[in-house]
């Protein structure tokens, strides 16, 4: 549903605790995963050489729901376009 709710966060914390993952490491992994999801979506949307308004809105909504701020989304957008050679 593109939203990480409190119950899901609790479940993830339980998994991390069960595997002996520290809270700092858990936070780092969560941030990395969230960023990777946004980057993957951007790459997929740019396959046709452009990012449609509805695609951008969906990415921005997802990013906000999973804790990726607008500045990081904008930075990742530039990086993805550069990597794909999209103007």
mmCIF file of N, CA, C and O in Angstrom:
data_model
loop_
_atom_site.group_PDB
_atom_site.id
_atom_site.type_symbol
_atom_site.label_atom_id
_atom_site.label_comp_id
_atom_site.label_asym_id
_atom_site.label_seq_id
_atom_site.Cartn_x
_atom_site.Cartn_y
_atom_site.Cartn_z
ATOM 1 N N UNK A 1 0.811 -1.198 0.000
ATOM 2 C CA UNK A 1 0.000 0.000 0.000
ATOM 3 C C UNK A 1 0.856 1.265 0.000
ATOM 4 O O UNK A 1 0.347 2.361 0.173
ATOM 5 N N UNK A 2 2.142 1.116 -0.170
ATOM 6 C CA UNK A 2 3.082 2.246 -0.249
ATOM 7 C C UNK A 2 3.129 3.087 1.022
ATOM 8 O O UNK A 2 3.420 4.273 0.998
ATOM 9 N N UNK A 3 2.827 2.466 2.155
ATOM 10 C CA UNK A 3 2.908 3.161 3.437
ATOM 11 C C UNK A 3 3.399 2.174 4.492
ATOM 12 O O UNK A 3 2.859 1.076 4.617
ATOM 13 N N UNK A 4 4.408 2.577 5.226
ATOM 14 C CA UNK A 4 4.955 1.740 6.287
ATOM 15 C C UNK A 4 4.291 2.160 7.592
ATOM 16 O O UNK A 4 4.670 3.155 8.207
ATOM 17 N N UNK A 5 3.259 1.413 8.000
ATOM 18 C CA UNK A 5 2.518 1.820 9.191
ATOM 19 C C UNK A 5 3.213 1.334 10.468
ATOM 20 O O UNK A 5 4.219 0.627 10.420
ATOM 21 N N UNK A 6 2.668 1.735 11.594
ATOM 22 C CA UNK A 6 3.302 1.451 12.881
ATOM 23 C C UNK A 6 3.453 -0.048 13.140
ATOM 24 O O UNK A 6 4.494 -0.503 13.608
ATOM 25 N N UNK A 7 2.445 -0.832 12.799
ATOM 26 C CA UNK A 7 2.513 -2.282 13.007
ATOM 27 C C UNK A 7 3.642 -2.900 12.177
ATOM 28 O O UNK A 7 4.350 -3.796 12.652
ATOM 29 N N UNK A 8 3.811 -2.412 10.958
ATOM 30 C CA UNK A 8 4.884 -2.921 10.105
ATOM 31 C C UNK A 8 6.254 -2.516 10.668
ATOM 32 O O UNK A 8 7.198 -3.310 10.630
ATOM 33 N N UNK A 9 6.344 -1.315 11.201
ATOM 34 C CA UNK A 9 7.598 -0.865 11.801
ATOM 35 C C UNK A 9 7.946 -1.707 13.016
ATOM 36 O O UNK A 9 9.111 -2.078 13.217
ATOM 37 N N UNK A 10 6.939 -2.027 13.828
ATOM 38 C CA UNK A 10 7.157 -2.875 15.006
ATOM 39 C C UNK A 10 7.642 -4.251 14.566
ATOM 40 O O UNK A 10 8.578 -4.804 15.147
ATOM 41 N N UNK A 11 7.022 -4.799 13.539
ATOM 42 C CA UNK A 11 7.409 -6.123 13.037
ATOM 43 C C UNK A 11 8.858 -6.127 12.530
ATOM 44 O O UNK A 11 9.622 -7.055 12.796
ATOM 45 N N UNK A 12 9.231 -5.072 11.801
ATOM 46 C CA UNK A 12 10.612 -4.965 11.328
ATOM 47 C C UNK A 12 11.587 -4.883 12.498
ATOM 48 O O UNK A 12 12.658 -5.510 12.477
ATOM 49 N N UNK A 13 11.226 -4.128 13.524
ATOM 50 C CA UNK A 13 12.083 -4.006 14.706
ATOM 51 C C UNK A 13 12.244 -5.361 15.394
ATOM 52 O O UNK A 13 13.332 -5.701 15.867
ATOM 53 N N UNK A 14 11.168 -6.145 15.419
ATOM 54 C CA UNK A 14 11.237 -7.485 16.012
ATOM 55 C C UNK A 14 12.190 -8.384 15.233
ATOM 56 O O UNK A 14 12.979 -9.134 15.820
ATOM 57 N N UNK A 15 12.110 -8.327 13.906
ATOM 58 C CA UNK A 15 13.036 -9.112 13.083
ATOM 59 C C UNK A 15 14.479 -8.704 13.356
ATOM 60 O O UNK A 15 15.358 -9.553 13.504
ATOM 61 N N UNK A 16 14.718 -7.411 13.382
ATOM 62 C CA UNK A 16 16.081 -6.922 13.621
ATOM 63 C C UNK A 16 16.599 -7.390 14.978
ATOM 64 O O UNK A 16 17.733 -7.837 15.100
ATOM 65 N N UNK A 17 15.752 -7.275 15.979
ATOM 66 C CA UNK A 17 16.146 -7.707 17.320
ATOM 67 C C UNK A 17 16.444 -9.199 17.315
ATOM 68 O O UNK A 17 17.430 -9.648 17.898
ATOM 69 N N UNK A 18 15.603 -9.971 16.635
ATOM 70 C CA UNK A 18 15.794 -11.415 16.556
ATOM 71 C C UNK A 18 17.090 -11.806 15.871
ATOM 72 O O UNK A 18 17.691 -12.830 16.195
ATOM 73 N N UNK A 19 17.533 -10.991 14.931
ATOM 74 C CA UNK A 19 18.782 -11.252 14.229
ATOM 75 C C UNK A 19 19.976 -10.542 14.855
ATOM 76 O O UNK A 19 21.079 -10.562 14.321
ATOM 77 N N UNK A 20 19.749 -9.878 15.978
ATOM 78 C CA UNK A 20 20.844 -9.210 16.683
ATOM 79 C C UNK A 20 21.336 -7.941 16.017
ATOM 80 O O UNK A 20 22.486 -7.544 16.194
ATOM 81 N N UNK A 21 20.477 -7.284 15.263
ATOM 82 C CA UNK A 21 20.842 -6.050 14.571
ATOM 83 C C UNK A 21 20.651 -4.878 15.537
ATOM 84 O O UNK A 21 19.580 -4.724 16.122
ATOM 85 N N UNK A 22 21.667 -4.053 15.683
ATOM 86 C CA UNK A 22 21.571 -2.897 16.573
ATOM 87 C C UNK A 22 20.573 -1.884 16.031
ATOM 88 O O UNK A 22 20.262 -1.867 14.839
ATOM 89 N N UNK A 23 20.081 -1.002 16.906
ATOM 90 C CA UNK A 23 19.130 0.014 16.469
ATOM 91 C C UNK A 23 19.752 0.955 15.446
ATOM 92 O O UNK A 23 19.085 1.369 14.492
ATOM 93 N N UNK A 24 21.017 1.302 15.631
ATOM 94 C CA UNK A 24 21.689 2.167 14.661
ATOM 95 C C UNK A 24 21.763 1.504 13.295
ATOM 96 O O UNK A 24 21.495 2.127 12.271
ATOM 97 N N UNK A 25 22.121 0.250 13.294
ATOM 98 C CA UNK A 25 22.223 -0.504 12.037
ATOM 99 C C UNK A 25 20.837 -0.671 11.401
ATOM 100 O O UNK A 25 20.686 -0.575 10.182
ATOM 101 N N UNK A 26 19.827 -0.906 12.234
ATOM 102 C CA UNK A 26 18.454 -1.031 11.740
ATOM 103 C C UNK A 26 18.029 0.247 11.029
ATOM 104 O O UNK A 26 17.466 0.199 9.931
ATOM 105 N N UNK A 27 18.318 1.384 11.639
ATOM 106 C CA UNK A 27 17.966 2.674 11.050
ATOM 107 C C UNK A 27 18.696 2.884 9.726
ATOM 108 O O UNK A 27 18.116 3.329 8.739
ATOM 109 N N UNK A 28 19.979 2.530 9.701
ATOM 110 C CA UNK A 28 20.754 2.664 8.478
ATOM 111 C C UNK A 28 20.191 1.777 7.371
ATOM 112 O O UNK A 28 20.028 2.207 6.227
ATOM 113 N N UNK A 29 19.854 0.544 7.712
ATOM 114 C CA UNK A 29 19.294 -0.382 6.719
ATOM 115 C C UNK A 29 17.932 0.087 6.217
ATOM 116 O O UNK A 29 17.640 0.010 5.022
ATOM 117 N N UNK A 30 17.123 0.612 7.112
ATOM 118 C CA UNK A 30 15.805 1.114 6.724
ATOM 119 C C UNK A 30 15.941 2.296 5.764
ATOM 120 O O UNK A 30 15.244 2.375 4.753
ATOM 121 N N UNK A 31 16.851 3.214 6.069
ATOM 122 C CA UNK A 31 17.078 4.375 5.194
ATOM 123 C C UNK A 31 17.614 3.947 3.840
ATOM 124 O O UNK A 31 17.197 4.471 2.801
ATOM 125 N N UNK A 32 18.546 2.995 3.845
ATOM 126 C CA UNK A 32 19.111 2.498 2.589
ATOM 127 C C UNK A 32 18.011 1.858 1.740
ATOM 128 O O UNK A 32 17.911 2.122 0.539
ATOM 129 N N UNK A 33 17.179 1.020 2.362
ATOM 130 C CA UNK A 33 16.121 0.335 1.624
ATOM 131 C C UNK A 33 15.118 1.336 1.046
ATOM 132 O O UNK A 33 14.704 1.212 -0.109
ATOM 133 N N UNK A 34 14.733 2.329 1.837
ATOM 134 C CA UNK A 34 13.782 3.337 1.373
ATOM 135 C C UNK A 34 14.354 4.100 0.180
ATOM 136 O O UNK A 34 13.665 4.325 -0.820
ATOM 137 N N UNK A 35 15.610 4.482 0.275
ATOM 138 C CA UNK A 35 16.256 5.199 -0.824
ATOM 139 C C UNK A 35 16.349 4.324 -2.068
ATOM 140 O O UNK A 35 16.129 4.788 -3.188
ATOM 141 N N UNK A 36 16.667 3.056 -1.881
ATOM 142 C CA UNK A 36 16.793 2.128 -3.008
ATOM 143 C C UNK A 36 15.451 1.948 -3.712
ATOM 144 O O UNK A 36 15.387 1.861 -4.947
ATOM 145 N N UNK A 37 14.370 1.906 -2.948
ATOM 146 C CA UNK A 37 13.034 1.779 -3.531
ATOM 147 C C UNK A 37 12.732 2.987 -4.415
ATOM 148 O O UNK A 37 12.269 2.846 -5.549
ATOM 149 N N UNK A 38 13.003 4.183 -3.901
ATOM 150 C CA UNK A 38 12.742 5.407 -4.668
ATOM 151 C C UNK A 38 13.623 5.444 -5.912
ATOM 152 O O UNK A 38 13.156 5.753 -7.011
ATOM 153 N N UNK A 39 14.890 5.108 -5.767
ATOM 154 C CA UNK A 39 15.806 5.105 -6.912
ATOM 155 C C UNK A 39 15.348 4.114 -7.980
ATOM 156 O O UNK A 39 15.372 4.421 -9.175
ATOM 157 N N UNK A 40 14.899 2.950 -7.567
ATOM 158 C CA UNK A 40 14.420 1.935 -8.503
ATOM 159 C C UNK A 40 13.174 2.419 -9.243
ATOM 160 O O UNK A 40 13.048 2.222 -10.463
ATOM 161 N N UNK A 41 12.282 3.073 -8.516
ATOM 162 C CA UNK A 41 11.085 3.616 -9.159
ATOM 163 C C UNK A 41 11.444 4.697 -10.170
ATOM 164 O O UNK A 41 10.890 4.728 -11.272
ATOM 165 N N UNK A 42 12.360 5.583 -9.798
ATOM 166 C CA UNK A 42 12.792 6.628 -10.725
ATOM 167 C C UNK A 42 13.381 6.016 -11.990
ATOM 168 O O UNK A 42 13.033 6.407 -13.106
ATOM 169 N N UNK A 43 14.257 5.043 -11.825
ATOM 170 C CA UNK A 43 14.882 4.388 -12.980
ATOM 171 C C UNK A 43 13.841 3.757 -13.887
ATOM 172 O O UNK A 43 13.900 3.884 -15.118
ATOM 173 N N UNK A 44 12.882 3.103 -13.293
ATOM 174 C CA UNK A 44 11.833 2.450 -14.064
ATOM 175 C C UNK A 44 10.986 3.476 -14.815
ATOM 176 O O UNK A 44 10.657 3.279 -15.994
ATOM 177 N N UNK A 45 10.645 4.559 -14.157
ATOM 178 C CA UNK A 45 9.812 5.587 -14.789
ATOM 179 C C UNK A 45 10.539 6.307 -15.921
ATOM 180 O O UNK A 45 9.903 6.758 -16.871
ATOM 181 N N UNK A 46 11.853 6.413 -15.821
ATOM 182 C CA UNK A 46 12.630 7.098 -16.863
ATOM 183 C C UNK A 46 12.987 6.189 -18.042
ATOM 184 O O UNK A 46 13.673 6.619 -18.959
ATOM 185 N N UNK A 47 12.515 4.945 -18.042
ATOM 186 C CA UNK A 47 12.835 4.033 -19.143
ATOM 187 C C UNK A 47 12.410 4.594 -20.498
ATOM 188 O O UNK A 47 13.051 4.323 -21.504
ATOM 189 N N UNK A 48 11.337 5.370 -20.512
ATOM 190 C CA UNK A 48 10.868 5.955 -21.773
ATOM 191 C C UNK A 48 11.489 7.326 -22.030
ATOM 192 O O UNK A 48 11.111 8.025 -22.975
ATOM 193 N N UNK A 49 12.444 7.735 -21.200
ATOM 194 C CA UNK A 49 13.156 8.987 -21.408
ATOM 195 C C UNK A 49 12.547 10.195 -20.737
ATOM 196 O O UNK A 49 13.086 11.297 -20.827
ATOM 197 N N UNK A 50 11.422 10.000 -20.051
ATOM 198 C CA UNK A 50 10.798 11.138 -19.370
ATOM 199 C C UNK A 50 10.056 10.646 -18.130
ATOM 200 O O UNK A 50 9.746 9.465 -18.005
ATOM 201 N N UNK A 51 9.782 11.582 -17.246
ATOM 202 C CA UNK A 51 9.038 11.292 -16.025
ATOM 203 C C UNK A 51 7.733 12.071 -16.091
ATOM 204 O O UNK A 51 7.735 13.301 -16.038
ATOM 205 N N UNK A 52 6.633 11.360 -16.228
ATOM 206 C CA UNK A 52 5.314 11.993 -16.328
ATOM 207 C C UNK A 52 4.917 12.586 -14.975
ATOM 208 O O UNK A 52 5.404 12.146 -13.922
ATOM 209 N N UNK A 53 4.048 13.572 -15.015
ATOM 210 C CA UNK A 53 3.598 14.229 -13.787
ATOM 211 C C UNK A 53 2.987 13.238 -12.800
ATOM 212 O O UNK A 53 3.251 13.307 -11.595
ATOM 213 N N UNK A 54 2.173 12.309 -13.297
ATOM 214 C CA UNK A 54 1.546 11.338 -12.397
ATOM 215 C C UNK A 54 2.586 10.391 -11.785
ATOM 216 O O UNK A 54 2.457 9.987 -10.628
ATOM 217 N N UNK A 55 3.633 10.073 -12.547
ATOM 218 C CA UNK A 55 4.713 9.243 -12.007
ATOM 219 C C UNK A 55 5.462 9.989 -10.913
ATOM 220 O O UNK A 55 5.763 9.426 -9.856
ATOM 221 N N UNK A 56 5.748 11.262 -11.158
ATOM 222 C CA UNK A 56 6.443 12.077 -10.166
ATOM 223 C C UNK A 56 5.622 12.180 -8.878
ATOM 224 O O UNK A 56 6.144 12.025 -7.780
ATOM 225 N N UNK A 57 4.329 12.407 -9.019
ATOM 226 C CA UNK A 57 3.455 12.511 -7.848
ATOM 227 C C UNK A 57 3.447 11.218 -7.052
ATOM 228 O O UNK A 57 3.496 11.234 -5.817
ATOM 229 N N UNK A 58 3.385 10.102 -7.749
ATOM 230 C CA UNK A 58 3.380 8.799 -7.066
ATOM 231 C C UNK A 58 4.698 8.571 -6.326
ATOM 232 O O UNK A 58 4.707 8.108 -5.189
ATOM 233 N N UNK A 59 5.795 8.897 -6.969
ATOM 234 C CA UNK A 59 7.107 8.736 -6.329
ATOM 235 C C UNK A 59 7.220 9.637 -5.113
ATOM 236 O O UNK A 59 7.691 9.206 -4.050
ATOM 237 N N UNK A 60 6.802 10.890 -5.241
ATOM 238 C CA UNK A 60 6.881 11.820 -4.118
ATOM 239 C C UNK A 60 6.016 11.362 -2.949
ATOM 240 O O UNK A 60 6.419 11.460 -1.790
ATOM 241 N N UNK A 61 4.830 10.833 -3.255
ATOM 242 C CA UNK A 61 3.939 10.333 -2.201
ATOM 243 C C UNK A 61 4.561 9.123 -1.506
ATOM 244 O O UNK A 61 4.593 9.046 -0.275
ATOM 245 N N UNK A 62 5.052 8.185 -2.297
ATOM 246 C CA UNK A 62 5.695 7.005 -1.729
ATOM 247 C C UNK A 62 6.883 7.413 -0.863
ATOM 248 O O UNK A 62 7.028 6.941 0.263
ATOM 249 N N UNK A 63 7.720 8.291 -1.394
ATOM 250 C CA UNK A 63 8.914 8.724 -0.661
ATOM 251 C C UNK A 63 8.526 9.318 0.695
ATOM 252 O O UNK A 63 9.133 8.983 1.722
ATOM 253 N N UNK A 64 7.523 10.177 0.710
ATOM 254 C CA UNK A 64 7.078 10.785 1.961
ATOM 255 C C UNK A 64 6.574 9.716 2.931
ATOM 256 O O UNK A 64 6.860 9.778 4.138
ATOM 257 N N UNK A 65 5.867 8.727 2.420
ATOM 258 C CA UNK A 65 5.320 7.668 3.267
ATOM 259 C C UNK A 65 6.384 6.756 3.863
ATOM 260 O O UNK A 65 6.157 6.160 4.916
ATOM 261 N N UNK A 66 7.514 6.634 3.194
ATOM 262 C CA UNK A 66 8.560 5.744 3.713
ATOM 263 C C UNK A 66 9.758 6.509 4.276
ATOM 264 O O UNK A 66 10.785 5.930 4.574
ATOM 265 N N UNK A 67 9.596 7.819 4.416
ATOM 266 C CA UNK A 67 10.598 8.607 5.125
ATOM 267 C C UNK A 67 11.747 9.158 4.304
ATOM 268 O O UNK A 67 12.795 9.477 4.857
ATOM 269 N N UNK A 68 11.575 9.277 3.002
ATOM 270 C CA UNK A 68 12.612 9.862 2.154
ATOM 271 C C UNK A 68 12.195 11.300 1.850
ATOM 272 O O UNK A 68 11.144 11.526 1.260
ATOM 273 N N UNK A 69 13.016 12.261 2.263
ATOM 274 C CA UNK A 69 12.623 13.663 2.111
ATOM 275 C C UNK A 69 12.761 14.154 0.662
ATOM 276 O O UNK A 69 13.425 13.540 -0.162
ATOM 277 N N UNK A 70 12.091 15.272 0.391
ATOM 278 C CA UNK A 70 12.043 15.829 -0.965
ATOM 279 C C UNK A 70 13.419 16.153 -1.525
ATOM 280 O O UNK A 70 13.673 15.955 -2.718
ATOM 281 N N UNK A 71 14.309 16.667 -0.681
ATOM 282 C CA UNK A 71 15.652 17.026 -1.144
ATOM 283 C C UNK A 71 16.410 15.788 -1.631
ATOM 284 O O UNK A 71 17.092 15.834 -2.658
ATOM 285 N N UNK A 72 16.269 14.687 -0.911
ATOM 286 C CA UNK A 72 16.951 13.457 -1.321
ATOM 287 C C UNK A 72 16.326 12.908 -2.606
ATOM 288 O O UNK A 72 17.040 12.428 -3.484
ATOM 289 N N UNK A 73 15.010 12.996 -2.734
ATOM 290 C CA UNK A 73 14.352 12.554 -3.972
ATOM 291 C C UNK A 73 14.869 13.365 -5.157
ATOM 292 O O UNK A 73 15.195 12.812 -6.207
ATOM 293 N N UNK A 74 14.982 14.679 -4.978
ATOM 294 C CA UNK A 74 15.482 15.544 -6.055
ATOM 295 C C UNK A 74 16.922 15.176 -6.419
ATOM 296 O O UNK A 74 17.273 15.113 -7.610
ATOM 297 N N UNK A 75 17.743 14.911 -5.425
ATOM 298 C CA UNK A 75 19.139 14.526 -5.675
ATOM 299 C C UNK A 75 19.195 13.191 -6.412
ATOM 300 O O UNK A 75 19.961 13.030 -7.370
ATOM 301 N N UNK A 76 18.383 12.243 -5.995
ATOM 302 C CA UNK A 76 18.359 10.939 -6.645
ATOM 303 C C UNK A 76 17.834 11.054 -8.075
ATOM 304 O O UNK A 76 18.321 10.358 -8.965
ATOM 305 N N UNK A 77 16.883 11.946 -8.293
ATOM 306 C CA UNK A 77 16.351 12.181 -9.629
ATOM 307 C C UNK A 77 17.470 12.632 -10.569
ATOM 308 O O UNK A 77 17.605 12.111 -11.679
ATOM 309 N N UNK A 78 18.282 13.566 -10.111
ATOM 310 C CA UNK A 78 19.406 14.050 -10.917
ATOM 311 C C UNK A 78 20.384 12.914 -11.202
ATOM 312 O O UNK A 78 20.842 12.722 -12.335
ATOM 313 N N UNK A 79 20.700 12.121 -10.176
ATOM 314 C CA UNK A 79 21.650 11.023 -10.344
ATOM 315 C C UNK A 79 21.134 9.979 -11.332
ATOM 316 O O UNK A 79 21.885 9.479 -12.178
ATOM 317 N N UNK A 80 19.852 9.644 -11.237
ATOM 318 C CA UNK A 80 19.270 8.644 -12.133
ATOM 319 C C UNK A 80 19.264 9.155 -13.571
ATOM 320 O O UNK A 80 19.661 8.443 -14.499
ATOM 321 N N UNK A 81 18.839 10.409 -13.764
ATOM 322 C CA UNK A 81 18.837 10.971 -15.122
ATOM 323 C C UNK A 81 20.247 11.002 -15.700
ATOM 324 O O UNK A 81 20.442 10.678 -16.878
ATOM 325 N N UNK A 82 21.220 11.356 -14.882
ATOM 326 C CA UNK A 82 22.616 11.413 -15.351
ATOM 327 C C UNK A 82 23.083 10.012 -15.750
ATOM 328 O O UNK A 82 23.697 9.822 -16.807
ATOM 329 N N UNK A 83 22.781 9.022 -14.910
ATOM 330 C CA UNK A 83 23.204 7.654 -15.185
ATOM 331 C C UNK A 83 22.553 7.106 -16.445
ATOM 332 O O UNK A 83 23.173 6.390 -17.232
ATOM 333 N N UNK A 84 21.283 7.482 -16.682
ATOM 334 C CA UNK A 84 20.558 6.993 -17.856
ATOM 335 C C UNK A 84 20.740 7.864 -19.097
ATOM 336 O O UNK A 84 20.281 7.499 -20.169
ATOM 337 N N UNK A 85 21.401 9.016 -18.929
ATOM 338 C CA UNK A 85 21.600 9.913 -20.051
ATOM 339 C C UNK A 85 20.338 10.630 -20.470
ATOM 340 O O UNK A 85 20.142 10.942 -21.647
ATOM 341 N N UNK A 86 19.466 10.895 -19.516
ATOM 342 C CA UNK A 86 18.204 11.602 -19.778
ATOM 343 C C UNK A 86 18.378 13.061 -19.422
ATOM 344 O O UNK A 86 18.879 13.402 -18.355
ATOM 345 N N UNK A 87 17.961 13.940 -20.319
ATOM 346 C CA UNK A 87 18.124 15.387 -20.090
ATOM 347 C C UNK A 87 17.156 15.905 -19.072
ATOM 348 O O UNK A 87 16.137 15.444 -18.787
#
